[in-house]
PDB file of C-alpha atoms in Angstrom:
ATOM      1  CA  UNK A  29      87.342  56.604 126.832  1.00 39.00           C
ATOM      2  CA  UNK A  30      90.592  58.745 126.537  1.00 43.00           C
ATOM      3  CA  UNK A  31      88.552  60.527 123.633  1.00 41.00           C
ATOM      4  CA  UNK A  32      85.870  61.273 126.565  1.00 40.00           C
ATOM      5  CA  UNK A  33      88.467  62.295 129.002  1.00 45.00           C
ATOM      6  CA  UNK A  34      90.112  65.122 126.564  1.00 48.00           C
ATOM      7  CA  UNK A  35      86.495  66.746 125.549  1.00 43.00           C
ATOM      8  CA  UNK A  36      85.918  66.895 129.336  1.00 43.00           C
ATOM      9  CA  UNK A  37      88.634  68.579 130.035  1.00 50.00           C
ATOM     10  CA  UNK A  38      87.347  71.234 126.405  1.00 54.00           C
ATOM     11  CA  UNK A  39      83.877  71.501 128.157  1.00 47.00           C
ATOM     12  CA  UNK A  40      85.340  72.645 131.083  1.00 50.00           C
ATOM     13  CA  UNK A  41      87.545  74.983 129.535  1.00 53.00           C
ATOM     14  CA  UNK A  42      84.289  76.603 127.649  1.00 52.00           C
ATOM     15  CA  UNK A  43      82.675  76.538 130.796  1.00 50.00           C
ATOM     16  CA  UNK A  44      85.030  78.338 132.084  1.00 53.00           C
ATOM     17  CA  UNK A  45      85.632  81.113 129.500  1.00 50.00           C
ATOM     18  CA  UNK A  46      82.011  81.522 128.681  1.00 46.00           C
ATOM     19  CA  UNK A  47      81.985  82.138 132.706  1.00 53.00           C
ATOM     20  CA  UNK A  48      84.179  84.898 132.444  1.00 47.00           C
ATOM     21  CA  UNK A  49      83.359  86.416 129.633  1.00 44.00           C
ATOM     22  CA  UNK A  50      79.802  86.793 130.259  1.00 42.00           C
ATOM     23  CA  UNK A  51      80.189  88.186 134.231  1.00 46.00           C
ATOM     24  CA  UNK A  52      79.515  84.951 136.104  1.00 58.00           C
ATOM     25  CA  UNK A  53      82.212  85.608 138.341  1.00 68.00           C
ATOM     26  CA  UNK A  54      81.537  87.325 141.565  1.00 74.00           C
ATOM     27  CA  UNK A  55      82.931  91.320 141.314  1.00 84.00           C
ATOM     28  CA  UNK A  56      87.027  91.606 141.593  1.00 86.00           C
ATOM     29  CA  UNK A  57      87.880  92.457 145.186  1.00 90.00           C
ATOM     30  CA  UNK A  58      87.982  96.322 146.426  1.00 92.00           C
ATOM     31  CA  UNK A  59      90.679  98.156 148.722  1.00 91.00           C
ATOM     32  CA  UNK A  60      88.090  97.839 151.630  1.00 95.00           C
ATOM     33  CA  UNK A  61      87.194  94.562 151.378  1.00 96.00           C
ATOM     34  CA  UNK A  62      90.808  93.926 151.971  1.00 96.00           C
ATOM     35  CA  UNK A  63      91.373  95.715 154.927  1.00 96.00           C
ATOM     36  CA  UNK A  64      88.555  94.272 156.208  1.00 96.00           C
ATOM     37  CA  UNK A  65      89.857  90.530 155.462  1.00 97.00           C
ATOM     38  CA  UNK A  66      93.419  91.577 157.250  1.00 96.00           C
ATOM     39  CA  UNK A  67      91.013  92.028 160.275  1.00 96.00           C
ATOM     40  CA  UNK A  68      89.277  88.546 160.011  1.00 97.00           C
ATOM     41  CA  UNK A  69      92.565  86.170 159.503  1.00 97.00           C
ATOM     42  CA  UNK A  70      93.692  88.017 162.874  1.00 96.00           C
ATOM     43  CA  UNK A  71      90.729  86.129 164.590  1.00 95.00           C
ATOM     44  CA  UNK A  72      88.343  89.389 164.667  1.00 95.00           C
ATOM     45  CA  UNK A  73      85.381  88.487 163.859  1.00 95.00           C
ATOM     46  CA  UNK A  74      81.647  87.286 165.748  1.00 94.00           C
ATOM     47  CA  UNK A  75      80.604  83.326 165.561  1.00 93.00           C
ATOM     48  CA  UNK A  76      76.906  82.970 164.476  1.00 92.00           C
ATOM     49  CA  UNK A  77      74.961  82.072 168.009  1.00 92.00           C
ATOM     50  CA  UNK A  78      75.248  78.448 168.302  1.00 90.00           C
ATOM     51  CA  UNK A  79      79.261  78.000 166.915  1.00 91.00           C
ATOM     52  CA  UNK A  80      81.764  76.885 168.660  1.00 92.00           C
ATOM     53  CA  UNK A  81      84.091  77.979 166.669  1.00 95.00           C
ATOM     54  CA  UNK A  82      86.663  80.273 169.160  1.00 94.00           C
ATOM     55  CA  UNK A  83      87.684  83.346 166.806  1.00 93.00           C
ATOM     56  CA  UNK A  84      91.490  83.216 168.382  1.00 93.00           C
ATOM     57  CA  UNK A  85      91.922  80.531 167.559  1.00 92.00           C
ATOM     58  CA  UNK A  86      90.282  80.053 164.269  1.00 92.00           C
ATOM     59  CA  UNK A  87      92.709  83.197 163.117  1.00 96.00           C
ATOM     60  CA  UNK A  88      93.757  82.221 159.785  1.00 97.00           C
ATOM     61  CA  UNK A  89      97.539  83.267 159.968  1.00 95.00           C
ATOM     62  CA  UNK A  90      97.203  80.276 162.933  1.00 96.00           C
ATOM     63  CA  UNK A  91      97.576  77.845 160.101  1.00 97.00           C
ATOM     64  CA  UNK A  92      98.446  79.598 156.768  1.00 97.00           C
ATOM     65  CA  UNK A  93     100.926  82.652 158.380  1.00 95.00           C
ATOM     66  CA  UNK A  94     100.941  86.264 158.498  1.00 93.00           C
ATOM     67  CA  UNK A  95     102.308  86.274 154.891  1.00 94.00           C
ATOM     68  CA  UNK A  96     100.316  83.647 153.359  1.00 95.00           C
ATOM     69  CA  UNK A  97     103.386  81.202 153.087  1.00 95.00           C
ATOM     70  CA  UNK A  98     101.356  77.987 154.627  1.00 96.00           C
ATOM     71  CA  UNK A  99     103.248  75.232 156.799  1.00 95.00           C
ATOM     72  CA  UNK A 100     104.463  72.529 154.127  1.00 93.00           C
ATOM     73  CA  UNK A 101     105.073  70.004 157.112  1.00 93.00           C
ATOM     74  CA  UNK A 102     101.774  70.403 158.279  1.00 95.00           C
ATOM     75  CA  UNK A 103      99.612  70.340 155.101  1.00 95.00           C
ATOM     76  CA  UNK A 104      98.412  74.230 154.827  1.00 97.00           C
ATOM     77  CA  UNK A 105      98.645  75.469 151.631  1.00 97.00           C
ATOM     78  CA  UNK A 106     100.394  78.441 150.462  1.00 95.00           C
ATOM     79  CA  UNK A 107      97.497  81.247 149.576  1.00 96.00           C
ATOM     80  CA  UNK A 108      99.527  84.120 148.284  1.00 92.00           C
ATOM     81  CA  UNK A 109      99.394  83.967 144.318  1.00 90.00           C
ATOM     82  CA  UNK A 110      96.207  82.266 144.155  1.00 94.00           C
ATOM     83  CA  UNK A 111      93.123  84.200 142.376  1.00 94.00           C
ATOM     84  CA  UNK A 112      90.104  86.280 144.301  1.00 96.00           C
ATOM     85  CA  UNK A 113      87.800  83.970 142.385  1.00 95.00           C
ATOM     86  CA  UNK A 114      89.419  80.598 143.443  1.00 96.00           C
ATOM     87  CA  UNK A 115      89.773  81.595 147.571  1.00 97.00           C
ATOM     88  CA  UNK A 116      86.344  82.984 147.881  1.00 97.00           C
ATOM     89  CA  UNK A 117      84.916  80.049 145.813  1.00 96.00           C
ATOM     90  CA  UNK A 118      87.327  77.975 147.961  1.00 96.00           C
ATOM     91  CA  UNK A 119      85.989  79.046 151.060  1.00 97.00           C
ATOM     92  CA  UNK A 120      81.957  78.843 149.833  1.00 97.00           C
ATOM     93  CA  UNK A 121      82.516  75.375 149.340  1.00 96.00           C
ATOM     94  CA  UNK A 122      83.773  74.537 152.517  1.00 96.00           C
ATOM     95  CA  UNK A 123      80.661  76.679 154.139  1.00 97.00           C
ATOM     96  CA  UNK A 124      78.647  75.079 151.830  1.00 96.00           C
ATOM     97  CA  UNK A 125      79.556  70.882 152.435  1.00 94.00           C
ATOM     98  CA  UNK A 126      81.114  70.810 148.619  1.00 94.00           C
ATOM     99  CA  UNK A 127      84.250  70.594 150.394  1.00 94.00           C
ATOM    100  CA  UNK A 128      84.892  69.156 153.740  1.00 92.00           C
ATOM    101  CA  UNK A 129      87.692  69.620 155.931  1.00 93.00           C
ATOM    102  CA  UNK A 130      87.552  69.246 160.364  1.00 94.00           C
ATOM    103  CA  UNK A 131      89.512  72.654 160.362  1.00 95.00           C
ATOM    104  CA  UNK A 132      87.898  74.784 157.222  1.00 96.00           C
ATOM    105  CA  UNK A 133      84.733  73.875 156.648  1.00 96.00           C
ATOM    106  CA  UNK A 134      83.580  75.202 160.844  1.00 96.00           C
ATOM    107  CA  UNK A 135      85.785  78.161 160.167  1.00 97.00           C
ATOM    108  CA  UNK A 136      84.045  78.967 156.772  1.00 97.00           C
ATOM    109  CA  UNK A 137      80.316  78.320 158.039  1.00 97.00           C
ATOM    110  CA  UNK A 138      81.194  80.897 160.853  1.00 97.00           C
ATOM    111  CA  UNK A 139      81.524  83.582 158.953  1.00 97.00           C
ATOM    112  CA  UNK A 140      79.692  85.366 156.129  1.00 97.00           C
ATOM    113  CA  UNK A 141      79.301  85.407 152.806  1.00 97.00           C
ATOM    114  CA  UNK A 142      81.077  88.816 153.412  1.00 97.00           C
ATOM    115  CA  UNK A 143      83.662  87.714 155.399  1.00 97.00           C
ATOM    116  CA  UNK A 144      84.650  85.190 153.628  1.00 97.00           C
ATOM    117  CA  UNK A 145      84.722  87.684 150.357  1.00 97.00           C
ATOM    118  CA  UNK A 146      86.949  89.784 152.463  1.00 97.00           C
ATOM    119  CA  UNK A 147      89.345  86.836 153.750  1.00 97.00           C
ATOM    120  CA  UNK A 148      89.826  85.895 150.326  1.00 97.00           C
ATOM    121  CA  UNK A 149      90.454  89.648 149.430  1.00 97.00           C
ATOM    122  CA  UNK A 150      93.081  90.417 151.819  1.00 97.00           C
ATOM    123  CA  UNK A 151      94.551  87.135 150.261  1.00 96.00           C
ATOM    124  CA  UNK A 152      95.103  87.509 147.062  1.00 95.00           C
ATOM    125  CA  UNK A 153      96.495  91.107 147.826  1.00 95.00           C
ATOM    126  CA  UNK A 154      99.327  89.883 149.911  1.00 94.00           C
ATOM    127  CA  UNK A 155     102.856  89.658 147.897  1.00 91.00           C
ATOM    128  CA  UNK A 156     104.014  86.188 147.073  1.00 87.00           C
ATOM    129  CA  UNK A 157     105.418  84.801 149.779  1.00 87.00           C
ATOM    130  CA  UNK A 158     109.222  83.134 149.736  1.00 84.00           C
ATOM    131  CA  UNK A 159     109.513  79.929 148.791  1.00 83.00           C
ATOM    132  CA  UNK A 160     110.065  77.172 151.173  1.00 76.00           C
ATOM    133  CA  UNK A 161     112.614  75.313 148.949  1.00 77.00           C
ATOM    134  CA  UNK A 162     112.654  71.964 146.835  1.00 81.00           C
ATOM    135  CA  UNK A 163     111.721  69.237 149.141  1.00 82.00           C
ATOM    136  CA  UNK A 164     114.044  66.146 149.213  1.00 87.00           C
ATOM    137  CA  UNK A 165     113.185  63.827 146.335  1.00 91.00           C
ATOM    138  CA  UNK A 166     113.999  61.084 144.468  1.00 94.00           C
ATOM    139  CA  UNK A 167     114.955  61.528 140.889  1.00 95.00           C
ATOM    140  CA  UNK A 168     112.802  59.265 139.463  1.00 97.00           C
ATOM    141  CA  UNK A 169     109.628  60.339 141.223  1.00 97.00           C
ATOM    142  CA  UNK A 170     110.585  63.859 139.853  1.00 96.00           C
ATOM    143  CA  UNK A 171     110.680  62.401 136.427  1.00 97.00           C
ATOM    144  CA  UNK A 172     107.175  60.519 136.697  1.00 98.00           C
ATOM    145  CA  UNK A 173     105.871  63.964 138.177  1.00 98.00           C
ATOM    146  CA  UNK A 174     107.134  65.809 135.462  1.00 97.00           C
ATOM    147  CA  UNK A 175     106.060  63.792 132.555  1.00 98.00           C
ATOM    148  CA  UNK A 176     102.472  63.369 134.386  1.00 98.00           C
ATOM    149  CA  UNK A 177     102.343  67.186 134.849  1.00 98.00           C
ATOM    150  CA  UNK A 178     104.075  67.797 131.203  1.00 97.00           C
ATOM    151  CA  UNK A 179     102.167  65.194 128.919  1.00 97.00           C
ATOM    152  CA  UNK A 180      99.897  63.103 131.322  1.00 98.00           C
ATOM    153  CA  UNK A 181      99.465  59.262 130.304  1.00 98.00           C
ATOM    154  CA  UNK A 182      97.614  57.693 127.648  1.00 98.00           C
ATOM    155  CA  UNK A 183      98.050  54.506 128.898  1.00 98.00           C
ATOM    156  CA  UNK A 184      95.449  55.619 132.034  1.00 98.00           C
ATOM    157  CA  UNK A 185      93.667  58.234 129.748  1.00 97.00           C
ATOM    158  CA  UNK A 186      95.141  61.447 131.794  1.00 98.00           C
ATOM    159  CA  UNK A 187      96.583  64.135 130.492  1.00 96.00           C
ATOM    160  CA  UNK A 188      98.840  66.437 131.609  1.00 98.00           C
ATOM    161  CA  UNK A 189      97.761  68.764 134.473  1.00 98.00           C
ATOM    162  CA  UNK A 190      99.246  71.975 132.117  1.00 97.00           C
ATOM    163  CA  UNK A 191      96.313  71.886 130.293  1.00 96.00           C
ATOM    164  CA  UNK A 192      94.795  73.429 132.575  1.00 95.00           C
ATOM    165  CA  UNK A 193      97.015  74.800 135.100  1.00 96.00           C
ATOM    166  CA  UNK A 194      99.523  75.910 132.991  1.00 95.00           C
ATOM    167  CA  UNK A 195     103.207  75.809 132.052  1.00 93.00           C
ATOM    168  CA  UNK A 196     105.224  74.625 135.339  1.00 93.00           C
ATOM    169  CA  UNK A 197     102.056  75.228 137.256  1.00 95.00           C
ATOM    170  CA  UNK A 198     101.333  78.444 137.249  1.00 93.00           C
ATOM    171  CA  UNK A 199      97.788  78.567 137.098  1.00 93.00           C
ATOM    172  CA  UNK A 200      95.000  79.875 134.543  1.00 92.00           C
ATOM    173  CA  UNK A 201      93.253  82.470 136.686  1.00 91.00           C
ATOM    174  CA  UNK A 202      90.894  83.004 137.715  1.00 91.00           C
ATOM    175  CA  UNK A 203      89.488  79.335 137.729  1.00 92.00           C
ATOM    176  CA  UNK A 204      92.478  77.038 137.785  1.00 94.00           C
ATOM    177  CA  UNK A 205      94.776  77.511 140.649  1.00 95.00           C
ATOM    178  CA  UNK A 206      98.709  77.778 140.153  1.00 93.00           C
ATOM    179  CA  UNK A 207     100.441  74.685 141.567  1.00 96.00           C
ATOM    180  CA  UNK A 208     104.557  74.849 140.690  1.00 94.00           C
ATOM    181  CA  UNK A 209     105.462  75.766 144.409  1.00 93.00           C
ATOM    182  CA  UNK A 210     102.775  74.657 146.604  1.00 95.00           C
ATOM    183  CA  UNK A 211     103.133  72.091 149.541  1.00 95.00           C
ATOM    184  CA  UNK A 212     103.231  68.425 148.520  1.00 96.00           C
ATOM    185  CA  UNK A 213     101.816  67.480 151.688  1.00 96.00           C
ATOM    186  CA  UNK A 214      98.636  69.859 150.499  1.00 97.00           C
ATOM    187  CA  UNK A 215      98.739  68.461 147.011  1.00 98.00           C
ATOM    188  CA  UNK A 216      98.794  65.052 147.390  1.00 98.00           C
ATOM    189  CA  UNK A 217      95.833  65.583 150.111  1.00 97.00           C
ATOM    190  CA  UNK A 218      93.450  67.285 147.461  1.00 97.00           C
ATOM    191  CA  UNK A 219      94.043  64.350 145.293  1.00 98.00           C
ATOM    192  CA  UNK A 220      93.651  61.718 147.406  1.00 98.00           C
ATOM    193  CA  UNK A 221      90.775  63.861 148.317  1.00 96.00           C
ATOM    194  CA  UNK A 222      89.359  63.953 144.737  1.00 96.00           C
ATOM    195  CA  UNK A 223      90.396  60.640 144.062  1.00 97.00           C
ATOM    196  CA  UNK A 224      88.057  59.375 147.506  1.00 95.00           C
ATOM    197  CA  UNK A 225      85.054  61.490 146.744  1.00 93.00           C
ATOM    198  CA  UNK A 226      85.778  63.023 149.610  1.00 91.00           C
ATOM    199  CA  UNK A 227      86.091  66.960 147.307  1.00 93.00           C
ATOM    200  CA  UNK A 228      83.419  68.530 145.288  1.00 90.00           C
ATOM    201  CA  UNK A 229      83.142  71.329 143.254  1.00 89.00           C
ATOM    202  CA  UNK A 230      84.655  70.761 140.325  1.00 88.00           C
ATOM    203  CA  UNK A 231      83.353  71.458 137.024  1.00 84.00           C
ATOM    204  CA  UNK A 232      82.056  68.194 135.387  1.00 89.00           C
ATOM    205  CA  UNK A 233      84.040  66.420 138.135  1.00 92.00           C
ATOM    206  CA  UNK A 234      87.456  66.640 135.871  1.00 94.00           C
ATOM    207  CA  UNK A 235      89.394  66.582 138.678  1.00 96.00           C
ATOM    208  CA  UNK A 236      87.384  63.580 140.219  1.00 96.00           C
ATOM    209  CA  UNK A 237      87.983  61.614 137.051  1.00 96.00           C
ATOM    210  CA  UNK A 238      92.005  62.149 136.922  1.00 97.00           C
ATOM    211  CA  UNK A 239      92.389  61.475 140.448  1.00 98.00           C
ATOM    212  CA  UNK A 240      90.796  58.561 140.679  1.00 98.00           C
ATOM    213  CA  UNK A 241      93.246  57.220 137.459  1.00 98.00           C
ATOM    214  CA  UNK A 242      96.234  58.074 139.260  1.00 98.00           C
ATOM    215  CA  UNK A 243      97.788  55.311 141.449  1.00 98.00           C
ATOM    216  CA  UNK A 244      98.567  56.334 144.657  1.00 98.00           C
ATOM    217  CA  UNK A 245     102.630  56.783 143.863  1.00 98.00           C
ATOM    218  CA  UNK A 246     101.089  58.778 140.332  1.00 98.00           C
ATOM    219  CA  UNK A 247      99.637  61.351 143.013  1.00 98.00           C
ATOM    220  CA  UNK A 248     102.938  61.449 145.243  1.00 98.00           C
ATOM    221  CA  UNK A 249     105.074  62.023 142.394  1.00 98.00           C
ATOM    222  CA  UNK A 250     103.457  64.789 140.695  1.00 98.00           C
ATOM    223  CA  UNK A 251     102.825  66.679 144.524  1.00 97.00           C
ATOM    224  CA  UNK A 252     106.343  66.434 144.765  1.00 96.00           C
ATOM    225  CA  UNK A 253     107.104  67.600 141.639  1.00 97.00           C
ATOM    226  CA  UNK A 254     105.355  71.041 141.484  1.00 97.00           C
ATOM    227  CA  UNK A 255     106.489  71.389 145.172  1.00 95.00           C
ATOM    228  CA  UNK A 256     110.163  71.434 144.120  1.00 94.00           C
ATOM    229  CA  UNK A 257     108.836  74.195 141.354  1.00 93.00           C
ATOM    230  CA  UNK A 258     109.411  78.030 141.777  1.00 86.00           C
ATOM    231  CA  UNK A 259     106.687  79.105 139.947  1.00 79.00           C
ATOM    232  CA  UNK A 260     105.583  82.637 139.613  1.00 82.00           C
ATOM    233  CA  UNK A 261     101.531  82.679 139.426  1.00 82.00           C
ATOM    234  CA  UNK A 262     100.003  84.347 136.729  1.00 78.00           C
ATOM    235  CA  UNK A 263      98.246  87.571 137.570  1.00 71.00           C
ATOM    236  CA  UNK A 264      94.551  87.094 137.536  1.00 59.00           C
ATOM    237  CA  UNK A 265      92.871  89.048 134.694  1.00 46.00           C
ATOM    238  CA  UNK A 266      90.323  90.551 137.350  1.00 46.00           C
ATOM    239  CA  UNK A 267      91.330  93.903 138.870  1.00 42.00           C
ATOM    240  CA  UNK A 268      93.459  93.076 142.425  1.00 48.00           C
ATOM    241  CA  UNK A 269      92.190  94.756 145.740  1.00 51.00           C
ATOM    242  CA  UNK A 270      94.987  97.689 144.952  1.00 45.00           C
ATOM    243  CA  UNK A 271      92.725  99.111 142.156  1.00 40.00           C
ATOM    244  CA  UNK A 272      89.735  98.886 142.733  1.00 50.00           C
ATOM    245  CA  UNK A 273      87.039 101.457 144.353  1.00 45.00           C
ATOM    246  CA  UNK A 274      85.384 100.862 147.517  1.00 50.00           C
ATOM    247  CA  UNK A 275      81.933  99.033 146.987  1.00 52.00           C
ATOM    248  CA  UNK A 276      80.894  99.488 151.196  1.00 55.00           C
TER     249      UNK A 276
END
């Protein structure tokens, strides 16, 4: 089983690269796309006939701010350092049912496949937003956190979350989002979510398969511990908004 686990997480690695190297990826973001997404998370855009989703109040800065910084008491992730590739695939998934969500997933389906290219373009080009500060927690939980991020366990056939998202969390772009600095609250949400069933989307369900290893204090102790990270993301390899031409 812990042999499985590790060529899993390979697969999806290959998966991944092959992905990338061979174009799979939807183009890099352009300059207008961008101003067109700064637009949208203001709230100004049209509801397909039928919504009732209220633009005002679906504004994205509602929820994740002007700059991108999130609310770490309320849940919303930070989106500023995060790749074109992993927003815009974020937000298909919600309009698509992969992912489910009683805020997102309405907001998502309201809009286009455009849009929601545009949303996650004006995104990624925002600078990295400060840093909301270590949350308040205990040592030991740090320590599990750390060692679960670090070197996983063997004992429940998981291994460490750098693997893939990299040293101190700070992501593989464009497919594995940076983590050292993001809200626990958010964190330990996706898990639980992955460990329920209740998210989709990832490749060969390697996410699915740690989560669902992890004991509930497992999954609060490693949130907390990438929240009380300072990360800096790693650029994405794909172009940013800033230089690229106009595709309109």
């Amino acid at each position: 089983m812990r042999c499985s686990v590790s060529l899993s997480m390979l697969a999806s690695l290959a998966v991944a690269t092959a992905a990338a190297q061979t174009g799979a990826y939807p183009p890099a973001a352009t300059n207008a796309e961008a101003t067109a997404g700064r637009a949208i998370v203001a709230g100004a855009f049209s509801p397909p006939p039928g919504s009732q989703v209220q633009p005002q109040a679906a504004a994205c800065l509602n929820c994740h701010g002007a700059d991108g910084a999130g609310d770490a008491a309320a849940g919303f992730p930070r989106l500023t350092g995060q790749s074109f590739f992993y927003l815009f695939k974020s937000m298909q998934d919600y309009a698509s049912g992969i992912r489910d969500n009683a805020i997102m997933s309405p907001i998502a389906r309201a809009l286009t496949e455009t849009q929601r290219r545009d949303v996650a373009a004006y995104s990624q080009s925002l600078p990295n937003a400060a840093w909301s500060g270590r949350p308040d927690t205990p040592v030991r939980q740090l320590q599990r956190g750390a060692t679960l991020a670090a070197l996983g366990d063997a004992a429940i056939a998981v291994q460490g979350c750098s693997n893939c998202h990299g040293p101190a969390g700070a992501g593989l772009p464009p497919v594995y989002p940076w983590l050292g600095g993001q809200h626990a609250a958010y964190l330990e949400a996706q898990l639980q979510a992955w460990k329920s069933g209740a998210r989709g989307g990832d490749a060969m369900a390697v996410m699915s398969n740690i989560a669902q290893r992890l004991s509930d204090a497992d999954i609060t102790a490693v949130s907390a511990y990438y929240a009380s990270l300072r990360t800096q993301p790693i650029e994405s390899s794909s172009a940013s908004p800033s230089t690229q031409p106009s595709r309109r």
